[in-house]
Tab-separated table of C-alpha atoms in Angstrom:
chain	number	residue	atom	x	y	z
Y	1	MET	CA	17.998	1.005	-10.891
Y	2	PRO	CA	15.286	3.470	-11.976
Y	3	ILE	CA	16.559	6.056	-9.525
Y	4	VAL	CA	20.359	5.642	-10.143
Y	5	ALA	CA	19.326	5.975	-13.979
Y	6	SER	CA	17.143	9.170	-13.270
Y	7	LEU	CA	19.816	10.905	-11.256
Y	8	ALA	CA	22.064	10.821	-14.531
Y	9	LEU	CA	19.768	11.706	-17.360
Y	10	PRO	CA	17.920	14.799	-17.720
Y	11	ARG	CA	14.051	15.733	-16.495
Y	12	GLY	CA	11.685	14.350	-18.507
Y	13	TRP	CA	13.404	11.165	-19.840
Y	14	THR	CA	11.141	8.901	-18.077
Y	15	ASP	CA	7.770	10.509	-19.466
Y	16	PRO	CA	7.428	8.098	-22.261
Y	17	LEU	CA	7.869	4.990	-20.202
Y	18	ALA	CA	5.362	6.381	-17.888
Y	19	LEU	CA	2.091	4.794	-19.287
Y	20	PRO	CA	3.355	1.511	-20.315
Y	21	ILE	CA	5.300	0.669	-17.430
Y	22	SER	CA	2.714	2.057	-14.964
Y	23	GLY	CA	-0.052	0.161	-17.088
Y	24	LEU	CA	2.037	-3.300	-16.160
Y	25	LEU	CA	2.923	-2.561	-12.858
Y	26	ILE	CA	-0.446	-1.794	-11.995
Y	27	GLY	CA	-2.480	-4.500	-13.658
Y	28	VAL	CA	0.218	-7.161	-12.498
Y	29	PHE	CA	0.730	-6.059	-9.040
Y	30	GLY	CA	-1.054	-2.833	-8.030
Y	31	ILE	CA	-4.601	-3.821	-8.576
Y	32	PRO	CA	-4.394	-7.676	-8.006
Y	33	HIS	CA	-2.735	-7.039	-4.423
Y	34	GLY	CA	-6.256	-5.932	-3.278
Y	35	ALA	CA	-8.084	-8.819	-4.995
Y	36	ALA	CA	-6.726	-10.966	-2.277
Y	37	ASP	CA	-9.030	-9.424	0.269
Y	38	HIS	CA	-11.377	-12.325	0.244
Y	39	LEU	CA	-8.810	-14.815	1.368
Y	40	VAL	CA	-7.507	-12.456	4.118
Y	41	ASP	CA	-10.945	-12.067	5.222
Y	42	ALA	CA	-11.483	-15.846	5.355
Y	43	TRP	CA	-8.188	-16.755	6.900
Y	44	HIS	CA	-8.974	-14.620	10.254
Y	45	THR	CA	-12.943	-14.709	10.402
Y	46	ALA	CA	-13.541	-18.646	9.176
Y	47	PRO	CA	-10.869	-20.610	11.077
Y	48	ASP	CA	-12.601	-23.654	10.311
Y	49	GLY	CA	-12.448	-23.342	6.513
Y	50	ALA	CA	-16.058	-22.905	6.181
Y	51	TRP	CA	-15.542	-20.263	3.392
Y	52	PRO	CA	-12.031	-20.575	1.684
Y	53	TRP	CA	-13.024	-18.634	-1.013
Y	54	GLY	CA	-14.640	-15.613	1.222
Y	55	ARG	CA	-17.713	-15.158	3.314
Y	56	PRO	CA	-20.800	-14.030	1.459
Y	57	ALA	CA	-20.927	-11.614	4.540
Y	58	PHE	CA	-17.512	-10.005	3.016
Y	59	PHE	CA	-18.544	-9.792	-0.376
Y	60	GLY	CA	-21.784	-8.009	0.806
Y	61	GLY	CA	-20.140	-5.362	3.139
Y	62	TYR	CA	-17.115	-4.930	0.680
Y	63	ILE	CA	-19.711	-4.094	-2.676
Y	64	ALA	CA	-21.671	-1.668	-0.275
Y	65	VAL	CA	-18.614	0.262	0.595
Y	66	LEU	CA	-17.786	-0.050	-3.214
Y	67	VAL	CA	-21.199	1.513	-4.107
Y	68	ALA	CA	-21.027	4.057	-1.451
Y	69	HIS	CA	-17.801	5.722	-2.477
Y	70	VAL	CA	-19.279	5.780	-6.193
Y	71	VAL	CA	-22.258	7.481	-5.002
Y	72	LEU	CA	-20.066	9.987	-3.172
Y	73	TRP	CA	-17.686	10.421	-6.399
Y	74	ILE	CA	-20.882	11.560	-8.057
Y	75	VAL	CA	-22.636	13.707	-5.385
Y	76	SER	CA	-19.271	15.374	-4.115
Y	77	PRO	CA	-15.892	14.478	-5.854
Y	78	ALA	CA	-14.249	16.787	-3.311
Y	79	ALA	CA	-15.124	14.686	-0.382
Y	80	ALA	CA	-14.561	11.482	-2.242
Y	81	PHE	CA	-11.165	12.637	-3.003
Y	82	ALA	CA	-10.301	13.745	0.302
Y	83	ILE	CA	-11.451	10.489	1.882
Y	84	PHE	CA	-9.377	8.564	-0.690
Y	85	LEU	CA	-6.548	10.644	0.250
Y	86	ALA	CA	-6.747	10.218	4.100
Y	87	THR	CA	-7.168	6.355	3.610
Y	88	ALA	CA	-4.207	6.067	1.202
Y	89	VAL	CA	-1.898	8.104	3.720
Y	90	TYR	CA	-2.968	5.545	6.454
Y	91	HIS	CA	-2.676	2.664	4.165
Y	92	PHE	CA	0.389	3.605	2.467
Y	93	GLY	CA	2.261	4.431	5.712
Y	94	GLN	CA	1.003	0.989	7.363
Y	95	GLY	CA	2.234	-0.975	4.529
Y	96	GLU	CA	5.791	0.382	4.772
Y	97	PHE	CA	6.339	-2.029	7.955
Y	98	GLU	CA	5.080	-4.946	6.661
Y	99	TYR	CA	8.260	-6.285	6.540
Y	100	LEU	CA	8.078	-6.841	10.307
Y	101	GLY	CA	5.684	-9.426	9.437
Y	102	GLY	CA	2.768	-8.202	11.216
Y	103	ARG	CA	4.430	-6.790	14.245
Y	104	ASP	CA	3.164	-3.400	15.997
Y	105	PRO	CA	6.541	-1.293	14.942
Y	106	ILE	CA	6.103	0.785	18.550
Y	107	ALA	CA	5.094	-1.791	20.782
Y	108	HIS	CA	7.671	-4.663	19.287
Y	109	VAL	CA	10.384	-2.705	17.751
Y	110	LEU	CA	10.797	0.808	19.449
Y	111	GLY	CA	9.545	-0.577	23.115
Y	112	GLY	CA	6.088	1.392	23.146
Y	113	ASP	CA	4.886	-1.437	25.375
Y	114	GLY	CA	6.520	0.651	28.344
Y	115	GLY	CA	9.548	-1.098	28.120
Y	116	GLY	CA	11.700	2.007	28.822
Y	117	THR	CA	10.347	4.291	26.266
Y	118	GLU	CA	9.619	7.912	26.730
Y	119	SER	CA	7.249	8.282	23.989
Y	120	ARG	CA	3.749	8.600	23.630
Y	121	VAL	CA	3.573	7.964	19.868
Y	122	THR	CA	1.218	5.444	18.320
Y	123	SER	CA	1.662	2.972	15.721
Y	124	PRO	CA	-1.263	5.020	13.651
Y	125	VAL	CA	1.120	8.378	14.318
Y	126	LEU	CA	3.822	6.658	12.670
Y	127	TYR	CA	1.823	4.976	9.714
Y	128	CYS	CA	0.186	8.750	8.762
Y	129	SER	CA	3.529	10.267	9.459
Y	130	ARG	CA	5.239	7.796	6.581
Y	131	GLY	CA	2.209	8.082	4.300
Y	132	LEU	CA	2.458	12.033	4.314
Y	133	VAL	CA	5.813	11.556	3.153
Y	134	ILE	CA	4.437	9.515	-0.063
Y	135	LEU	CA	1.518	12.002	-0.380
Y	136	SER	CA	3.586	15.274	-0.291
Y	137	LEU	CA	6.215	13.796	-2.977
Y	138	LEU	CA	3.382	12.546	-5.379
Y	139	VAL	CA	1.388	16.052	-5.425
Y	140	PHE	CA	4.072	18.645	-5.064
Y	141	ALA	CA	6.917	17.109	-6.467
Y	142	GLN	CA	6.182	17.471	-10.112
Y	143	PRO	CA	2.877	19.734	-10.122
Y	144	TRP	CA	2.764	20.090	-14.023
Y	145	HIS	CA	1.886	16.436	-13.543
Y	146	THR	CA	-0.533	16.234	-10.991
Y	147	PHE	CA	-2.190	19.678	-10.477
Y	148	PRO	CA	-4.439	19.332	-13.684
Y	149	VAL	CA	-5.524	15.659	-12.731
Y	150	ILE	CA	-6.493	16.637	-9.338
Y	151	GLU	CA	-8.464	19.856	-10.518
Y	152	ALA	CA	-10.209	17.657	-13.144
Y	153	ILE	CA	-11.144	14.978	-10.784
Y	154	SER	CA	-11.884	16.616	-7.284
Y	155	GLY	CA	-13.167	19.897	-8.879
Y	156	LEU	CA	-10.667	21.978	-6.427
Y	157	PRO	CA	-9.283	24.876	-8.279
Y	158	MET	CA	-5.433	24.424	-8.471
Y	159	PRO	CA	-2.863	27.106	-9.061
Y	160	ALA	CA	-0.956	27.208	-12.369
Y	161	ALA	CA	2.356	24.765	-12.403
Y	162	ASP	CA	4.592	27.225	-14.041
Y	163	THR	CA	4.327	30.164	-11.673
Y	164	HIS	CA	7.005	31.502	-9.059
Y	165	SER	CA	4.529	31.056	-6.548
Y	166	THR	CA	3.671	27.542	-7.024
Y	167	ALA	CA	7.126	26.465	-7.146
Y	168	VAL	CA	7.586	28.060	-3.827
Y	169	LEU	CA	4.304	26.151	-2.559
Y	170	CYS	CA	5.447	22.900	-3.913
Y	171	THR	CA	8.890	23.286	-2.556
Y	172	ALA	CA	7.256	23.801	0.864
Y	173	GLY	CA	4.687	20.869	0.603
Y	174	VAL	CA	7.607	18.675	-0.056
Y	175	VAL	CA	10.032	19.626	2.610
Y	176	LEU	CA	7.420	19.627	5.102
Y	177	GLY	CA	6.312	16.165	4.219
Y	178	ILE	CA	9.587	14.681	4.799
Y	179	ALA	CA	10.780	17.143	7.829
Y	180	GLN	CA	7.531	16.135	9.996
Y	181	HIS	CA	8.703	12.313	9.400
Y	182	LEU	CA	12.424	13.207	10.296
Y	183	ALA	CA	11.273	14.876	13.391
Y	184	LEU	CA	9.078	12.201	14.226
Y	185	LEU	CA	11.772	9.405	13.696
Y	186	ALA	CA	14.378	11.645	15.663
Y	187	HIS	CA	11.887	11.966	18.670
Y	188	LEU	CA	11.811	8.005	18.684
Y	189	ALA	CA	15.271	7.805	18.441
Y	190	HIS	CA	15.967	9.651	21.424
Y	191	ALA	CA	12.756	8.552	23.441
Y	192	CYS	CA	13.629	4.924	23.059
Y	193	ARG	CA	17.491	5.391	23.168
Y	194	GLY	CA	19.557	2.321	24.307
Y	195	ARG	CA	17.276	-0.186	23.076
Y	196	PRO	CA	18.815	-2.652	20.716
Y	197	ALA	CA	16.219	-2.410	17.835
Y	198	THR	CA	15.987	1.174	17.734
Y	199	SER	CA	19.046	2.401	15.871
Y	200	PRO	CA	18.685	-0.240	13.136
Y	201	PHE	CA	15.025	0.474	13.007
Y	202	ILE	CA	15.670	4.266	12.538
Y	203	SER	CA	18.420	3.625	9.925
Y	204	ALA	CA	16.075	1.689	7.993
Y	205	GLN	CA	13.653	4.230	7.877
Y	206	LEU	CA	16.183	7.143	6.857
Y	207	ALA	CA	17.090	4.859	3.981
Y	208	LYS	CA	13.847	4.065	2.766
Y	209	THR	CA	12.907	8.009	3.084
Y	210	CYS	CA	15.715	8.924	0.937
Y	211	GLY	CA	14.942	6.228	-1.885
Y	212	ILE	CA	11.468	7.368	-1.866
Y	213	ALA	CA	12.421	10.979	-2.113
Y	214	ALA	CA	14.804	10.306	-4.575
Y	215	LEU	CA	12.425	8.428	-7.057
Y	216	PHE	CA	9.511	10.873	-7.033
Y	217	LEU	CA	12.073	13.936	-7.351
Y	218	THR	CA	13.600	12.286	-10.767
Y	219	CYS	CA	11.075	9.958	-12.312
Y	220	ASN	CA	7.660	10.810	-14.035
Y	221	ALA	CA	5.453	11.437	-10.894
Y	222	TYR	CA	3.125	8.735	-12.208
Y	223	LEU	CA	5.921	6.287	-13.329
Y	224	ALA	CA	7.374	6.900	-9.729
Y	225	PHE	CA	3.971	6.089	-7.927
Y	226	SER	CA	3.878	3.304	-10.122
Y	227	LEU	CA	6.933	1.813	-9.471
Y	228	TYR	CA	6.223	2.461	-5.517
Y	229	PHE	CA	2.626	0.884	-5.754
Y	230	GLY	CA	3.530	-1.920	-7.625
Y	231	LEU	CA	7.163	-3.139	-6.907
Y	232	TRP	CA	7.075	-1.549	-3.327
Y	233	HIS	CA	3.765	-1.749	-1.548
Y	234	SER	CA	1.611	-4.430	-3.509
Y	235	LEU	CA	4.260	-6.914	-3.739
Y	236	GLU	CA	5.258	-6.960	-0.263
Y	237	PHE	CA	1.585	-7.171	0.607
Y	238	PHE	CA	1.570	-10.121	-1.615
Y	239	LEU	CA	4.494	-11.878	0.201
Y	240	THR	CA	2.712	-11.397	3.503
Y	241	VAL	CA	-0.464	-12.741	2.373
Y	242	THR	CA	1.189	-16.295	0.629
Y	243	SER	CA	3.350	-16.730	3.859
Y	244	THR	CA	0.526	-16.107	6.275
Y	245	LEU	CA	-1.769	-18.163	4.427
Y	246	HIS	CA	0.514	-20.799	3.309
Y	247	LEU	CA	-0.275	-20.162	-0.177
Y	248	PRO	CA	1.855	-21.029	-3.330
Y	249	ARG	CA	3.170	-17.822	-5.231
Y	250	SER	CA	2.008	-18.904	-8.316
Y	251	ARG	CA	-1.295	-20.865	-9.136
Y	252	ALA	CA	-3.321	-20.696	-5.943
Y	253	ILE	CA	-2.659	-16.613	-6.102
Y	254	ALA	CA	-3.603	-16.290	-9.754
Y	255	VAL	CA	-6.858	-18.458	-9.313
Y	256	ALA	CA	-7.992	-16.360	-6.106
Y	257	VAL	CA	-7.209	-12.712	-7.665
Y	258	VAL	CA	-7.503	-12.569	-11.441
Y	259	PRO	CA	-11.334	-13.031	-11.598
Y	260	LEU	CA	-11.642	-9.961	-8.979
Y	261	SER	CA	-9.053	-8.113	-10.804
Y	262	VAL	CA	-10.297	-7.988	-14.213
Y	263	PRO	CA	-13.630	-6.220	-13.753
Y	264	VAL	CA	-11.410	-3.364	-11.813
Y	265	LEU	CA	-8.753	-3.099	-14.321
Y	266	ALA	CA	-11.233	-2.935	-17.173
Y	267	ALA	CA	-12.931	-0.123	-15.535
Y	268	ILE	CA	-9.779	1.953	-15.729
Y	269	PRO	CA	-10.081	2.220	-19.429
Y	270	ALA	CA	-13.714	2.280	-19.561
Y	271	LEU	CA	-14.035	5.204	-17.600
Y	272	ALA	CA	-11.039	7.160	-19.454
Y	273	ALA	CA	-12.937	6.540	-22.732
Y	274	PHE	CA	-15.960	7.831	-21.383
Y	275	ASP	CA	-14.252	10.980	-19.517
Y	276	SER	CA	-12.187	11.705	-22.408
Y	277	GLY	CA	-15.028	11.416	-25.033
Y	278	TYR	CA	-13.494	8.457	-26.490
Y	279	SER	CA	-10.518	10.425	-27.398
Y	280	SER	CA	-6.611	9.329	-26.999
Y	281	ASP	CA	-5.637	11.310	-23.833
Y	282	PRO	CA	-3.409	9.845	-21.455
Y	283	ALA	CA	-4.300	12.292	-18.390
Y	284	ALA	CA	-7.612	10.604	-18.987
Y	285	LEU	CA	-6.475	7.242	-17.748
Y	286	TRP	CA	-4.465	8.998	-14.702
Y	287	ARG	CA	-7.770	10.200	-13.737
Y	288	ALA	CA	-9.725	7.133	-14.079
Y	289	PHE	CA	-7.083	5.248	-12.180
Y	290	ILE	CA	-7.092	7.626	-9.207
Y	291	GLN	CA	-11.185	7.285	-9.199
Y	292	VAL	CA	-11.195	3.566	-9.803
Y	293	VAL	CA	-8.391	2.938	-7.320
Y	294	SER	CA	-10.083	5.122	-4.349
Y	295	VAL	CA	-13.056	3.353	-4.761
Y	296	VAL	CA	-11.506	-0.065	-4.201
Y	297	THR	CA	-8.964	1.487	-1.669
Y	298	THR	CA	-11.715	2.252	1.068
Y	299	PRO	CA	-12.907	-1.327	1.547
Y	300	HIS	CA	-9.503	-2.471	1.478
Y	301	VAL	CA	-8.076	-0.499	4.067
Y	302	LEU	CA	-11.381	-1.094	6.232
Y	303	TYR	CA	-10.868	-5.223	5.942
Y	304	LEU	CA	-7.547	-5.196	5.987
Y	305	GLN	CA	-7.629	-3.986	9.685
Y	306	GLY	CA	-8.895	-7.354	10.636
Y	307	PHE	CA	-6.527	-9.297	9.232
Y	308	VAL	CA	-3.534	-6.762	10.962
Y	309	ALA	CA	-5.114	-7.267	14.226
Y	310	ALA	CA	-5.352	-11.348	13.992
Y	311	ARG	CA	-1.436	-11.482	12.946
Y	312	ARG	CA	-0.366	-8.861	15.342
Y	313	ALA	CA	-2.294	-11.097	18.245
Y	314	MET	CA	0.020	-13.915	16.968
Y	315	TYR	CA	3.256	-12.354	18.377
Y	316	SER	CA	4.407	-12.558	22.023
Y	317	VAL	CA	7.949	-11.804	21.514
Y	318	PRO	CA	10.009	-9.280	20.168
Y	319	PRO	CA	11.424	-10.017	16.451
Y	320	ARG	CA	15.179	-10.684	15.938
Y	321	SER	CA	17.974	-8.659	14.101
Y	322	SER	CA	19.263	-9.494	10.963
Y	323	PRO	CA	23.258	-9.878	10.503
Y	324	ALA	CA	22.578	-6.543	8.737
Y	325	GLY	CA	21.405	-5.144	11.961
Y	326	GLU	CA	17.716	-4.774	10.979
Y	327	VAL	CA	14.926	-5.971	12.844
Y	328	VAL	CA	13.060	-8.670	10.675
Y	329	ALA	CA	10.102	-11.115	11.220
Y	330	ASP	CA	11.226	-14.553	11.996
Y	331	LYS	CA	8.677	-17.361	11.228
Y	332	ALA	CA	10.106	-19.749	14.023
Y	333	GLU	CA	9.032	-17.384	16.829
Y	334	ARG	CA	5.643	-17.285	15.881
Y	335	PRO	CA	3.508	-18.715	18.784
Y	336	PRO	CA	1.023	-21.690	17.752
Y	337	ARG	CA	-2.165	-20.716	16.152
Y	338	PRO	CA	-5.046	-22.765	15.810
Y	339	VAL	CA	-6.168	-24.400	12.361
Y	340	VAL	CA	-6.799	-21.505	9.932
Y	341	ALA	CA	-9.090	-21.506	7.072
Y	342	ASP	CA	-8.674	-23.514	4.228
Y	343	SER	CA	-6.567	-22.152	1.149
Y	344	ILE	CA	-7.097	-22.845	-1.967
Y	345	ARG	CA	-4.259	-24.339	-3.791
Y	346	ARG	CA	-3.155	-25.670	-7.251
Y	347	ASN	CA	-0.882	-29.015	-7.397
Y	348	ASP	CA	2.377	-28.960	-8.956
Y	349	SER	CA	0.921	-30.996	-11.734
Y	350	GLY	CA	-1.449	-28.256	-12.480
Y	351	HIS	CA	-4.593	-30.776	-12.524
Y	352	GLY	CA	-6.921	-28.278	-11.242
Y	353	ALA	CA	-7.509	-26.753	-7.581
Y	354	VAL	CA	-7.585	-28.954	-4.378
Y	355	ARG	CA	-8.803	-28.099	-1.029
Y	356	GLN	CA	-6.350	-28.368	1.728
Y	357	ARG	CA	-6.291	-27.608	5.490
Y	358	SER	CA	-3.489	-25.150	6.736
Y	359	ALA	CA	-1.267	-26.643	9.387
Y	360	ALA	CA	-0.901	-24.688	12.560
Y	361	LEU	CA	1.095	-21.071	12.004
């Protein structure tokens, strides 16, 4: 809906909506989606249910990585920003394939397991290629919004946003960011031709690329990112976690993630107020958001890899195709798995949290 509306209205119409809607989406979906990491870690590292709320070692390691990234922001903002971009590219690209239910998109969808493919492309390459599409659109589509913020937080000199040379540079950045992914999809389509899952998969990726490009090219840059981050990336991750861990989608999630989300959310306006000298500067909120999110993204991405590996090991058969032709995950195809970590649930009457051992997935 935002894409359709923005195509019919003049540029800038979404600017007044950027801050309130972004704040809502980031607060409800964006930050909380990473606050479930302790449950995810317990699921694949403590299958006996010994630590349903998360292992002490997990919290110790998580906090250590957070502190290390904070120190890096103080010592070298440019290096901290570069690490954030690298992890974000990989993580956002990886999240684009959550709809496959944990399956490796190359090995199980395109036949990268040696079943007739002529491509040596690996899933990490596909993830990074996909993530570069999002990064190029966020950074270059609207430089008047993004360049001042990037310069302020990283210390890197950015060109003036209103010059002809900058327009050429940004156009090239967007075109190259999208073109490299289209070239990779074309390569995969050719290398894996003849396989039944290839055509639906490639078609789905092309449609998603067009949708993301339209969103970032027509909406306010930060509103576009918040819509993507909240309603696309984070919400899909929530659905994955609740399905895999057999958690209800309401109270259990709230009990698990709200206490850990509040400090992170509070840090954004606090840092913005300090950065702006306690003035009402919307740009300060975006600067603070990027810095705070970068700090929590690094451990989120690192610890998520164990969850990804554990889920991937659960599958031994290819996914099925939906009536629309797209490849989707099927719970019935999941092979047996030993009893997983206890999940913290709330009963329907709301009388408090109860511990309940999950059945085999």
